[in-house]
Coordinates of C-alpha atoms and ligand atoms in Angstrom, one line a residue:
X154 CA -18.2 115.2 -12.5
X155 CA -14.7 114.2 -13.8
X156 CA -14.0 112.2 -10.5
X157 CA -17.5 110.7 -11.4
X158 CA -16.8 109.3 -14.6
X159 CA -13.4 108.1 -13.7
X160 CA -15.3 106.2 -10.8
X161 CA -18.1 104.6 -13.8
X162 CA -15.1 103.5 -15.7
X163 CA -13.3 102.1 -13.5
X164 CA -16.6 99.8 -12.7
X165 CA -17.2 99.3 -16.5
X166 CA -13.0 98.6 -16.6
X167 CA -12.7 95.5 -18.8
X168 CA -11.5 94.0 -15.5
X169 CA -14.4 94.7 -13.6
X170 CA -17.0 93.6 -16.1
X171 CA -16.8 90.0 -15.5
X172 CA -19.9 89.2 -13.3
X173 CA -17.5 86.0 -12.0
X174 CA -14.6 88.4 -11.3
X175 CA -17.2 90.4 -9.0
X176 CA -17.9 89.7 -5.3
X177 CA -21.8 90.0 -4.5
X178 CA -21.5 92.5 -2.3
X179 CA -19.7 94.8 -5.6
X180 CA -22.5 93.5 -7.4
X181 CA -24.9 95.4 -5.9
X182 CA -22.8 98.1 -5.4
X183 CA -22.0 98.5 -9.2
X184 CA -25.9 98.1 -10.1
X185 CA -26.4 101.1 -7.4
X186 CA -23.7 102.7 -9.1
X187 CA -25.0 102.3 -12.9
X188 CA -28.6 103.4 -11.5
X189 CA -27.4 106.6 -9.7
X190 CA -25.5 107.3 -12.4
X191 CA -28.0 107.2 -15.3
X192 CA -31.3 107.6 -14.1
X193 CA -30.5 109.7 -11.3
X194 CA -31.6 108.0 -8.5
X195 CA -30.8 104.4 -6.3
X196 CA -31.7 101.6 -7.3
X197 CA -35.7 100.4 -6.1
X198 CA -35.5 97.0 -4.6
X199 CA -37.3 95.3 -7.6
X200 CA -34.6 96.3 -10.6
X201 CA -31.9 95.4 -8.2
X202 CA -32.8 91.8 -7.7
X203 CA -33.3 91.8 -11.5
X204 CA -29.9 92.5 -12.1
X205 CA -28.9 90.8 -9.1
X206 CA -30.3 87.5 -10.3
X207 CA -29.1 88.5 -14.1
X208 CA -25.9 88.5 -13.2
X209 CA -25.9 85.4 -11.2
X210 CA -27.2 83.2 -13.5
X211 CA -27.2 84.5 -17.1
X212 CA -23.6 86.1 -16.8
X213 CA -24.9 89.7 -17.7
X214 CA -22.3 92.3 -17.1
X215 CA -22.5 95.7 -15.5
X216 CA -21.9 97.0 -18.8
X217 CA -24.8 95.5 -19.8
X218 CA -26.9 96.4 -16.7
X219 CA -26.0 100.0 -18.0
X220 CA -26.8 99.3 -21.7
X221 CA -29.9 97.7 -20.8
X222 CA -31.3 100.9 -18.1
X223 CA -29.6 103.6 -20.8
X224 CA -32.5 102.3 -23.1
X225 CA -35.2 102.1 -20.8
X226 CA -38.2 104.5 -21.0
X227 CA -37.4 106.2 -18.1
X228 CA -33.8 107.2 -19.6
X229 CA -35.1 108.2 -22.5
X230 CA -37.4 110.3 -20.9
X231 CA -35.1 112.1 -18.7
X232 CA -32.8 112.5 -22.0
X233 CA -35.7 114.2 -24.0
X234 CA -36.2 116.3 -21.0
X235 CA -32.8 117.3 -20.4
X236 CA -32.2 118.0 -24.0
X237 CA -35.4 119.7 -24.3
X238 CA -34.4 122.0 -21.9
X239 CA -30.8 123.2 -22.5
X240 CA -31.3 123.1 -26.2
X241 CA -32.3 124.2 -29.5
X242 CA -34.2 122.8 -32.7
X243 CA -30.2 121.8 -33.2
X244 CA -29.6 119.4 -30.5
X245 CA -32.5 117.2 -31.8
X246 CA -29.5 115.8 -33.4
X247 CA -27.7 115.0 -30.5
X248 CA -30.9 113.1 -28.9
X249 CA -30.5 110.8 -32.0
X250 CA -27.1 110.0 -32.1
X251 CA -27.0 109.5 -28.3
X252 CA -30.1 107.4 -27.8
X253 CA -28.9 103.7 -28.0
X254 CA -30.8 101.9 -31.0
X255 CA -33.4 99.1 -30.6
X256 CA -32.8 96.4 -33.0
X257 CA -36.7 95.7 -32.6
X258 CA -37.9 98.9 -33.4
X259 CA -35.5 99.5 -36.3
X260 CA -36.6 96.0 -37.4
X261 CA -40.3 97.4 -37.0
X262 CA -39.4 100.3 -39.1
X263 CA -37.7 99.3 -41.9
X264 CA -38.8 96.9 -44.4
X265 CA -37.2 93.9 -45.2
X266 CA -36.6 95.3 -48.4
X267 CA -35.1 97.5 -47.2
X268 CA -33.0 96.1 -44.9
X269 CA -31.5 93.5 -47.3
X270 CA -30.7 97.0 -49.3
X271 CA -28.6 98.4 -46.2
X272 CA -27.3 95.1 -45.8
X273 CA -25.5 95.2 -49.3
X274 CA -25.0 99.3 -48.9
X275 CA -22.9 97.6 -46.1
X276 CA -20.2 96.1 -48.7
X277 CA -20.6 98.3 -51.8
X278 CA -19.7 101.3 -49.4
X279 CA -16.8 99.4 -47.7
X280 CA -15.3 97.6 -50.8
X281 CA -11.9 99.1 -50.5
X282 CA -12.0 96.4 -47.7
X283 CA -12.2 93.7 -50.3
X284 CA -9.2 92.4 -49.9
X285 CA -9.4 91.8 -45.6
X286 CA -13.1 90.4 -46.5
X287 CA -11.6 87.6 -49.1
X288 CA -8.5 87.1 -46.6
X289 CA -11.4 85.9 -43.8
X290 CA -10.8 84.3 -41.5
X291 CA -7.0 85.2 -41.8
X292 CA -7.2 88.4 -42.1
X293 CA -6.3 89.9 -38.4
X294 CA -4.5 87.5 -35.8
X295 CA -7.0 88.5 -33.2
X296 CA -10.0 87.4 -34.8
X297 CA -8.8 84.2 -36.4
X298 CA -8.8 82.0 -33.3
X299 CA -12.7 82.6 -32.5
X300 CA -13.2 82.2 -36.1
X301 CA -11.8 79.2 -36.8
X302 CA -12.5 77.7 -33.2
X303 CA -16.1 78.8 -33.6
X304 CA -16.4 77.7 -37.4
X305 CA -15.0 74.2 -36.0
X306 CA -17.4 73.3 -33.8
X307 CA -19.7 74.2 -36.2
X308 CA -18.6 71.7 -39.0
X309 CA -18.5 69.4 -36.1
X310 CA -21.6 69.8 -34.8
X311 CA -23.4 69.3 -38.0
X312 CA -21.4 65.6 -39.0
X313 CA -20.7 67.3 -42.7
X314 CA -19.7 64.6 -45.2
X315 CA -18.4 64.9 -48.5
X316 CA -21.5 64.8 -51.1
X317 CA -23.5 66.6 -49.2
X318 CA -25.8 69.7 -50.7
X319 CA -25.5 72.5 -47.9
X320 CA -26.4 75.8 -47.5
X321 CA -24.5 78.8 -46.1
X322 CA -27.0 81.1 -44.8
X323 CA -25.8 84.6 -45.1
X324 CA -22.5 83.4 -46.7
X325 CA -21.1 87.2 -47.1
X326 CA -18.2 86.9 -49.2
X327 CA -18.3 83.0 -48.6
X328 CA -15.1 82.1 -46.8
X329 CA -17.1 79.4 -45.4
X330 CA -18.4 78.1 -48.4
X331 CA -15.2 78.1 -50.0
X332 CA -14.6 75.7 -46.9
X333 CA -17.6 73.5 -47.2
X334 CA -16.6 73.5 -51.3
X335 CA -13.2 72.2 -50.1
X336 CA -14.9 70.0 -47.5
X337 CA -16.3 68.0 -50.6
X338 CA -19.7 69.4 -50.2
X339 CA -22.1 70.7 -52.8
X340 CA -22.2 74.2 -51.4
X341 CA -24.6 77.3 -51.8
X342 CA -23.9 81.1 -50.7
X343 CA -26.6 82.4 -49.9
X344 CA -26.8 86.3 -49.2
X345 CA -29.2 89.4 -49.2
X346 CA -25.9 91.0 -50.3
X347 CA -25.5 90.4 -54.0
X348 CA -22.3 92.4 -53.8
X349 CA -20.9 89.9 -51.2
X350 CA -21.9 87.3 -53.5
X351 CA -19.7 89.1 -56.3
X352 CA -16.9 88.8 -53.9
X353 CA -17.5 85.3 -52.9
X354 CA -17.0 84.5 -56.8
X355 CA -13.7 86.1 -56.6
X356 CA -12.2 84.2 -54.0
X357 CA -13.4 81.0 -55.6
X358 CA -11.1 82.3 -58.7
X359 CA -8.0 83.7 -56.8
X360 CA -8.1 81.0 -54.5
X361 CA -9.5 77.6 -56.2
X362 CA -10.4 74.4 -54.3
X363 CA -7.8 72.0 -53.8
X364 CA -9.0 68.6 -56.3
X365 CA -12.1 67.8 -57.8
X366 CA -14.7 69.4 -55.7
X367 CA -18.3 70.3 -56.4
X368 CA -18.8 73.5 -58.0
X369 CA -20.3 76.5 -55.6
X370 CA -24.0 77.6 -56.6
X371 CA -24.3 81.4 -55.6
X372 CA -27.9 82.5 -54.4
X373 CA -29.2 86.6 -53.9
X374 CA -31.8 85.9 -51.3
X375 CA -35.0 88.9 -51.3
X376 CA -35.2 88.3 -47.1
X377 CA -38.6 86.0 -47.7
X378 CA -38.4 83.4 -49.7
X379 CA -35.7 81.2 -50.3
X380 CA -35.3 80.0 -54.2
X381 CA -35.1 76.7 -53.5
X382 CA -37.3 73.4 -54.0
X383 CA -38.6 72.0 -50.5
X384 CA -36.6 69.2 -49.0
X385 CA -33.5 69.7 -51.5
X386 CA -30.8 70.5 -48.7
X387 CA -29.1 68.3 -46.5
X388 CA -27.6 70.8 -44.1
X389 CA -28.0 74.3 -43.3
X390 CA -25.0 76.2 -42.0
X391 CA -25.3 79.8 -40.5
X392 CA -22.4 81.7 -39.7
X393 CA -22.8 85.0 -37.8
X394 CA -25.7 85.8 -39.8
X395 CA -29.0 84.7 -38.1
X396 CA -28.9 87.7 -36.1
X397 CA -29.2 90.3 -39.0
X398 CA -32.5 88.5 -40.0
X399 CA -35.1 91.3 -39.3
X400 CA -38.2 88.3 -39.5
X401 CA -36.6 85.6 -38.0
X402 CA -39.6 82.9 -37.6
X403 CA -40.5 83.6 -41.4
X404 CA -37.0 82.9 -42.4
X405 CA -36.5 79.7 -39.5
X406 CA -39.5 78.1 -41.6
X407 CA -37.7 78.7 -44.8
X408 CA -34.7 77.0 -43.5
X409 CA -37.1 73.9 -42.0
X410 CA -39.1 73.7 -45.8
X411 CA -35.7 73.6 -47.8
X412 CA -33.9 71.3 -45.3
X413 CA -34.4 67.7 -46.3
X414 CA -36.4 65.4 -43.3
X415 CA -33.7 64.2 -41.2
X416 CA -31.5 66.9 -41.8
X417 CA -29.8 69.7 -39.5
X418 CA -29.3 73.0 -39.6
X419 CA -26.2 74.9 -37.2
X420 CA -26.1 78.5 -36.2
X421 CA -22.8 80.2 -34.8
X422 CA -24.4 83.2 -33.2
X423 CA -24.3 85.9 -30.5
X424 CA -25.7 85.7 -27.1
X425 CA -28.8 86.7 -25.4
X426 CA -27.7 90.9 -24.9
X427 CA -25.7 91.2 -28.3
X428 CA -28.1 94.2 -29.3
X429 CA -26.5 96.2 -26.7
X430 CA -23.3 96.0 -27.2
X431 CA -21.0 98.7 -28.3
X432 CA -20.0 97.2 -31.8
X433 CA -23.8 96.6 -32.5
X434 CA -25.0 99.6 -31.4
X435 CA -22.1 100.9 -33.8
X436 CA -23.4 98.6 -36.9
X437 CA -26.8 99.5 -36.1
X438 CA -26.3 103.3 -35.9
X439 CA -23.8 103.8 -38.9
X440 CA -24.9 100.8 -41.1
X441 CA -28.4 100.6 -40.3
X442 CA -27.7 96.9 -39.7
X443 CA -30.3 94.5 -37.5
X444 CA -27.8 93.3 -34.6
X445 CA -31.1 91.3 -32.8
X446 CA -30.4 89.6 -29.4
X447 CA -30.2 85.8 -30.1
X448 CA -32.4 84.5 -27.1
X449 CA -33.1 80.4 -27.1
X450 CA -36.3 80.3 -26.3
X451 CA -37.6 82.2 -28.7
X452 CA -35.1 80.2 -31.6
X453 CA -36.5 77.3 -30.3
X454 CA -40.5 78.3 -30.7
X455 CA -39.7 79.4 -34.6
X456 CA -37.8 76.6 -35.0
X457 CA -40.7 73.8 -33.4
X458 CA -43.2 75.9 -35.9
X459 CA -41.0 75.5 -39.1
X460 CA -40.9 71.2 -38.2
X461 CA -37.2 70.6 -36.5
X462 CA -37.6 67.9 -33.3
X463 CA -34.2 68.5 -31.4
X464 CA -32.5 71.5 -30.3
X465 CA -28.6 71.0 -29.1
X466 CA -26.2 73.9 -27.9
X467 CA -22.4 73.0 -28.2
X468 CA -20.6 73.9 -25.0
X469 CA -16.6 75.6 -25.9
X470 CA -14.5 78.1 -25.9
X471 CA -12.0 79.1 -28.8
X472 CA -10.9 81.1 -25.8
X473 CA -6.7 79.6 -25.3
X474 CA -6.8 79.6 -21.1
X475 CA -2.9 79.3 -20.4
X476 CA -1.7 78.3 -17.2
X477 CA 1.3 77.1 -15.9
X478 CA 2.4 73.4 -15.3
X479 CA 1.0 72.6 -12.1
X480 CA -2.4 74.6 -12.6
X481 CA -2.2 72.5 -15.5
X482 CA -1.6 69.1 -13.9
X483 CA -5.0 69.9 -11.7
X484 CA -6.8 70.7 -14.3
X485 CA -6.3 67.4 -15.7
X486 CA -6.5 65.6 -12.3
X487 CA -10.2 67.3 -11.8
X488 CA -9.1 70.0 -8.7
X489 CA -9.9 73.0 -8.3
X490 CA -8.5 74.9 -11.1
X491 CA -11.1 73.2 -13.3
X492 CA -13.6 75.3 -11.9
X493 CA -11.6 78.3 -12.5
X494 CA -11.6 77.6 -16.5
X495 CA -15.5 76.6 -16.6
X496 CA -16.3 79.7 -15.2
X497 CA -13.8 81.1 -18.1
X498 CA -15.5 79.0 -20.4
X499 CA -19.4 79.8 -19.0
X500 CA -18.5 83.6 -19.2
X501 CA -17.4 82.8 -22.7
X502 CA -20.7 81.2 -24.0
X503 CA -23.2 84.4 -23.2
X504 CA -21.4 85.9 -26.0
X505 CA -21.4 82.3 -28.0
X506 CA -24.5 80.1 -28.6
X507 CA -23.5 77.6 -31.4
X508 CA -26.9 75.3 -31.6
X509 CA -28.1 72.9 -34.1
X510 CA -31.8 72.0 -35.1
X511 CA -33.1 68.7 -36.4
X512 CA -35.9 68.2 -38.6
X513 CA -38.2 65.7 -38.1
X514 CA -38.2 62.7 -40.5
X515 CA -41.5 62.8 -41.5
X516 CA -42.4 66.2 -41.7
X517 CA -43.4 69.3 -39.8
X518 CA -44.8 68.1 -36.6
X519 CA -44.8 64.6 -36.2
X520 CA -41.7 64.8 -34.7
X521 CA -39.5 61.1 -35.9
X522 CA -36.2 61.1 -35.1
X523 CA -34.0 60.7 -38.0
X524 CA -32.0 57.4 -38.2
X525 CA -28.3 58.3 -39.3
X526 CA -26.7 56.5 -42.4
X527 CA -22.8 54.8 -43.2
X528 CA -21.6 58.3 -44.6
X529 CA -20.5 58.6 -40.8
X530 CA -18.1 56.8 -39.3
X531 CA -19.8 57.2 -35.9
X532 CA -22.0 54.1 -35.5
X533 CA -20.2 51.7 -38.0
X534 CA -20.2 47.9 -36.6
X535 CA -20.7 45.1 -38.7
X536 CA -20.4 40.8 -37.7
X537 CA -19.3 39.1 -40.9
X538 CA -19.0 34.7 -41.2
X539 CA -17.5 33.6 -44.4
X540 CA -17.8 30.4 -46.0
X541 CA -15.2 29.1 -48.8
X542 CA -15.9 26.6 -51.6
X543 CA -12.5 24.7 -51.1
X544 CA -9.7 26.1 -49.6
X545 CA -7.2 25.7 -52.4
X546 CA -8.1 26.4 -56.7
X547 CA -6.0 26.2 -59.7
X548 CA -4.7 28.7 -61.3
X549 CA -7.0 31.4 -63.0
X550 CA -10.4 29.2 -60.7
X551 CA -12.3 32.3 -58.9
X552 CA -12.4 31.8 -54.9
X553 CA -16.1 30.8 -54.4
X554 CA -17.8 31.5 -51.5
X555 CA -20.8 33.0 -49.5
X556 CA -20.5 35.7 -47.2
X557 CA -23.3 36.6 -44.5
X558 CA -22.8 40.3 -42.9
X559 CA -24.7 41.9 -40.4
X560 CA -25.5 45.6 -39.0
X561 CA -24.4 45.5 -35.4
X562 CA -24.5 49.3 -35.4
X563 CA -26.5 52.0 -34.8
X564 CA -26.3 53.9 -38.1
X565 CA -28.3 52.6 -41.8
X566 CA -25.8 51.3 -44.0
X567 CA -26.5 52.5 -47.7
X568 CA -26.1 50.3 -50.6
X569 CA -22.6 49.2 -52.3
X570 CA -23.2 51.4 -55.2
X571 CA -23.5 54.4 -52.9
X572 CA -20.3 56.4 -54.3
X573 CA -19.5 58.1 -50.5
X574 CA -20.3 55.9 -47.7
X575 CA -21.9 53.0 -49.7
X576 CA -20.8 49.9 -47.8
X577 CA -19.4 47.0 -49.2
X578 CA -17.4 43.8 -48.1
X579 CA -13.4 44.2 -48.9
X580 CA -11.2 41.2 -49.2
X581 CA -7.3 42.5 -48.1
X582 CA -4.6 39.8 -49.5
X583 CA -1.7 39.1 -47.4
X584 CA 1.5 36.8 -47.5
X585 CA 0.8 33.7 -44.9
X586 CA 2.7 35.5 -42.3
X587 CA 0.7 38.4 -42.4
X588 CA 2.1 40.5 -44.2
X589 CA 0.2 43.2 -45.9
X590 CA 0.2 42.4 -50.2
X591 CA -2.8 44.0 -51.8
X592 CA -5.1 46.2 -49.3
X593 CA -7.7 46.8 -51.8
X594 CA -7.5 42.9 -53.1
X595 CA -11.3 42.6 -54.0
X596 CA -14.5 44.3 -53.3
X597 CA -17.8 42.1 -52.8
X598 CA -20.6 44.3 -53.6
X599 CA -23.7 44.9 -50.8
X600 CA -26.7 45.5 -52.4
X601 CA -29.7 47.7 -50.8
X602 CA -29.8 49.8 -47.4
X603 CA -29.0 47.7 -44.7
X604 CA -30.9 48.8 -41.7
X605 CA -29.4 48.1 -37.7
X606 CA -30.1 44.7 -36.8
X607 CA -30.6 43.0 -40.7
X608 CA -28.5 40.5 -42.3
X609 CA -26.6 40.2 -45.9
X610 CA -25.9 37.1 -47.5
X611 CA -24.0 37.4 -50.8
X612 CA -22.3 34.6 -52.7
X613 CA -19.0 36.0 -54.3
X614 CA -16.7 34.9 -57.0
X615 CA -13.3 36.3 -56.8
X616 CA -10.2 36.4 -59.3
X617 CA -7.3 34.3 -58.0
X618 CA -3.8 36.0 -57.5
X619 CA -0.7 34.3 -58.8
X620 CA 0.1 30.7 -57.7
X621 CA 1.1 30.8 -54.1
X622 CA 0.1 30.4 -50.1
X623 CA -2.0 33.9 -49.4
X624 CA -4.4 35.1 -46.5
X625 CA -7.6 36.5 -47.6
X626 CA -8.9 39.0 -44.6
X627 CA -12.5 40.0 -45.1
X628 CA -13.5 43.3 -43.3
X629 CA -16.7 45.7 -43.7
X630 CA -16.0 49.2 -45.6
X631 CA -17.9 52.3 -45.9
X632 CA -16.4 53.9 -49.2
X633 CA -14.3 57.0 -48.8
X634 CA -15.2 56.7 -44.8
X635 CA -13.4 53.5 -43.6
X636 CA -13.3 50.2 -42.8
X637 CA -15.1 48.7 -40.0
X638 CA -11.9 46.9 -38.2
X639 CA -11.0 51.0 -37.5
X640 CA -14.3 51.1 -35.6
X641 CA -13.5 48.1 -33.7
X642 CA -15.2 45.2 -35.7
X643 CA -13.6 41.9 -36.0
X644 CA -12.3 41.1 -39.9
X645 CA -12.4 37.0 -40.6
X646 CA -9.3 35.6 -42.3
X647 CA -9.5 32.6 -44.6
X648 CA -6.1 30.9 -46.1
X649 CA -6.0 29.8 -49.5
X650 CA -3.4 28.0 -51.9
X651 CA -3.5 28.7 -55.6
X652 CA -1.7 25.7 -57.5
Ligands
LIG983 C1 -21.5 89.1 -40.1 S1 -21.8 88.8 -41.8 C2 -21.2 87.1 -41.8 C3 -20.9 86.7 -43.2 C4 -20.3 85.3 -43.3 N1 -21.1 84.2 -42.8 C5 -18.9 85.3 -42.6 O1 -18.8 84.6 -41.6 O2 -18.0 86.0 -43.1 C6 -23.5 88.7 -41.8 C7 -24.1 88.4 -43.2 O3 -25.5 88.3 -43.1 C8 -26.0 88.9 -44.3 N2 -27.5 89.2 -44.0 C9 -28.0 90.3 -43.5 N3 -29.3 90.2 -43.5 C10 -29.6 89.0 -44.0 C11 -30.9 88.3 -44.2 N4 -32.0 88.9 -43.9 N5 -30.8 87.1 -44.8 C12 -29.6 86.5 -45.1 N6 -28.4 87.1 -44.9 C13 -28.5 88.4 -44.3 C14 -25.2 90.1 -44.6 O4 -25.3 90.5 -45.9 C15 -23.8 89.5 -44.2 O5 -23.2 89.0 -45.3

């Protein structure tokens, strides 16, 4: 027996359970293995081409072969048989802690009352943890690189801009709101967990915002209905939490009725066999936690229901693959070793699924794409002529002139007066060599949305500098985003003498 379970580890080794790292012909010899091993008997043809083609093209490991046939019917049945055999009234206790947990079925029995209960049992019974919660996501070396890396992409993937009202689903003790605080955002925790929430407030106090940021709005959430008016956030983000929901389409069209049209709400989750995994299984059995698998196609059916148009999944790894110099040279020349890290990186994604869900501009179903605006920089072209009254006034005489802009781009400007990406026309005043004088010289205010493809034209007044020989350089700017000329649009210069 002992030779038998030195022979199971080595298959399950950390080494071993790679499905890449296998040849096909150990494939099949570890899925005989795992069958032999827990049910008793070889494999029958039809679960071994399961697994066979699992592996292959989903990535599933042998550990989770085993996960998956240690909570099949027939092991369970052979367990209650066993047990019911060789013991007591006592060992009814053993069945239960031994029997792997089924996120369904503890979803099915437990309220969601209840769960949102456990779910704050969770931190009031580990509070003398408080301080390794508020240290997230610096609070253990090991972690911090998937954190961060993952919480990246996620900022990235949504195109957060400062002004913007999101919401952190399942915030916990809302190191990622403090983020999205600091981000410039007007951010919401959200949390079943009104002790998380607690703690959240704390680390707003012992560790303020740099500057003047929007203050946080702190929300307990009762698992059903989200306190919120509809269309009054612009973006949703979801940190490690969706997969603790025990009613996941109810809450998906939660998220779709709060989210305003247009908007887009990111997950960072688990993959598709998270529930079987031993730090679930752990959660689930000690905490009475809901670790659900997170499987696409089903995310993608709530989310169609609760009115979002477009599903993307970001492709990464916060994994560091080091190599050395020449590996590293044909990576970057295309060889072969590139397939070596994408196979690194596609191992790395059944555990990862970071995917972001647009709703539709005009409502649940009809399916409009949203047309972005100038608080991205993404997008920002502009063609600008300018006409001058006379090239040369007197002293204290405003430069007349009319100036005709026009969206080349692909994204909706918003009007001048818009405090974060409002675009306006700025007037830079240089020496007549070029030199730089007075970067913000002038502003010439654009009034209304400018939509891709219209046309501006504005007549402008501005206050002279001091008597002298000057450049005036008009270029586009979106405020607190950029000027165009970064984005690659031509400015027009003009020269002017004041006398
Ligand atoms: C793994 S923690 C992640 C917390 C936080 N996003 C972070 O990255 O530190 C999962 C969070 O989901 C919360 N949660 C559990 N069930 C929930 C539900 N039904 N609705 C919203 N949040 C829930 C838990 O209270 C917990 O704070």
């Amino acid at each position: 027996m002992r030779a038998f379970v030195r022979r199971l580890r080595r298959w399950l080794s950390p080494t071993l359970r790679r499905p890449d790292l296998l040849e096909a012909r150990e494939r099949e010899a570890g899925i005989d293995f795992v069958y032999r091993f827990v049910l008793a008997r070889p494999a029958d043809e039809e679960g071994r081409a399961r697994y066979l083609r699992r592996m292959q093209d989903e990535g599933m490991t042998l550990r989770e072969v085993a996960a998956e046939i240690a909570a099949s019917d027939e092991f369970q049945r052979r367990l209650r048989g066993t047990i019911a055999r060789e013991h007591d009234e006592a060992s009814g206790a053993l069945a239960q802690s031994e029997a792997l947990v089924d996120a369904g079925a503890l979803s099915a029995t437990l309220s969601v009352e209840d769960l949102a209960r456990t779910a704050d049992e969770y931190y009031r019974t580990t509070l003398q943890f408080a301080d390794r919660y508020l240290a997230k996501p610096f609070a253990d070396p090991r972690d911090t690189p998937d954190l961060l890396g993952s919480f990246a992409h996620l900022v990235a993937g949504l195109r957060l801009v400062p002004g913007m009202t999101v919401l952190d689903f399942g915030a916990g003790a809302c190191w990622t709101t403090r983020c999205l605080t600091q981000l410039g955002c007007e951010a919401i925790a959200l949390d079943v967990s009104p002790t998380a929430l607690e703690l959240g407030k704390q680390l707003y106090a012992r560790l303020p915002p740099i500057g003047s940021t929007p203050p946080p709005r702190f929300l307990v959430f009762d698992g059903r209905r989200i306190d919120l008016p509809d269309a009054s956030v612009d973006r949703i983000f979801c940190f490690d939490a969706f997969h603790h929901v025990p009613n996941p389409a109810d809450v998906m069209r939660e998220l779709g009725r709060v989210l305003r049209p247009g908007g887009v709400a990111g997950f960072s989750e688990p993959g598709r066999h998270h529930s079987k995994g031993a730090r679930s299984q752990y959660e689930m059995k000690n905490y009475t936690a809901i670790e659900n698998d997170v499987v696409m196609e089903d995310v993608w059916t709530w989310a169609r229901a609760a009115g979002f148009v477009d599903l993307e999944l970001a492709a990464f790894s916060t994994e560091s693959y080091r190599v050395p110099p020449a590996e590293f040279d044909e990576i970057t020349r295309g060889g072969r070793a590139l397939s070596r890290y994408a196979d690194r990186v596609r191992v790395f994604l059944q555990g990862h699924q970071t995917f972001l869900l647009t709703k539709g501009v005009r409502g649940k179903g009809e399916g409009e794409r949203p047309v972005r605006d100038s608080r991205e920089r993404e997008g920002l072209t502009g063609e600008i002529a300018i006409q001058l009254e006379r090239g040369s006034v007197g002293s204290g005489e405003p430069v007349r002139g009319t100036a005709t802009v026009q969206n080349v781009g692909s994204v909706s400007w918003l009007p001048g007066s818009t405090p974060h990406g409002g675009v306006n026309l700025g007037v830079h005043l240089r020496a007549r060599d070029g030199s730089p004088i007075s970067v913000d010289f002038a502003r010439i205010r654009l009034e209304g949305t400018t939509a891709p493809g219209r046309t501006q034209r504005v007549e402008f007044a501005l206050t002279p500098p001091d008597p002298g020989d000057y450049l005036l350089e008009f270029d586009l700017v979106s405020e607190g985003v950029g000027w165009f000329e970064m984005n690659g649009s031509a400015t027009i210069t003009r020269a002017i003498t004041v006398s």
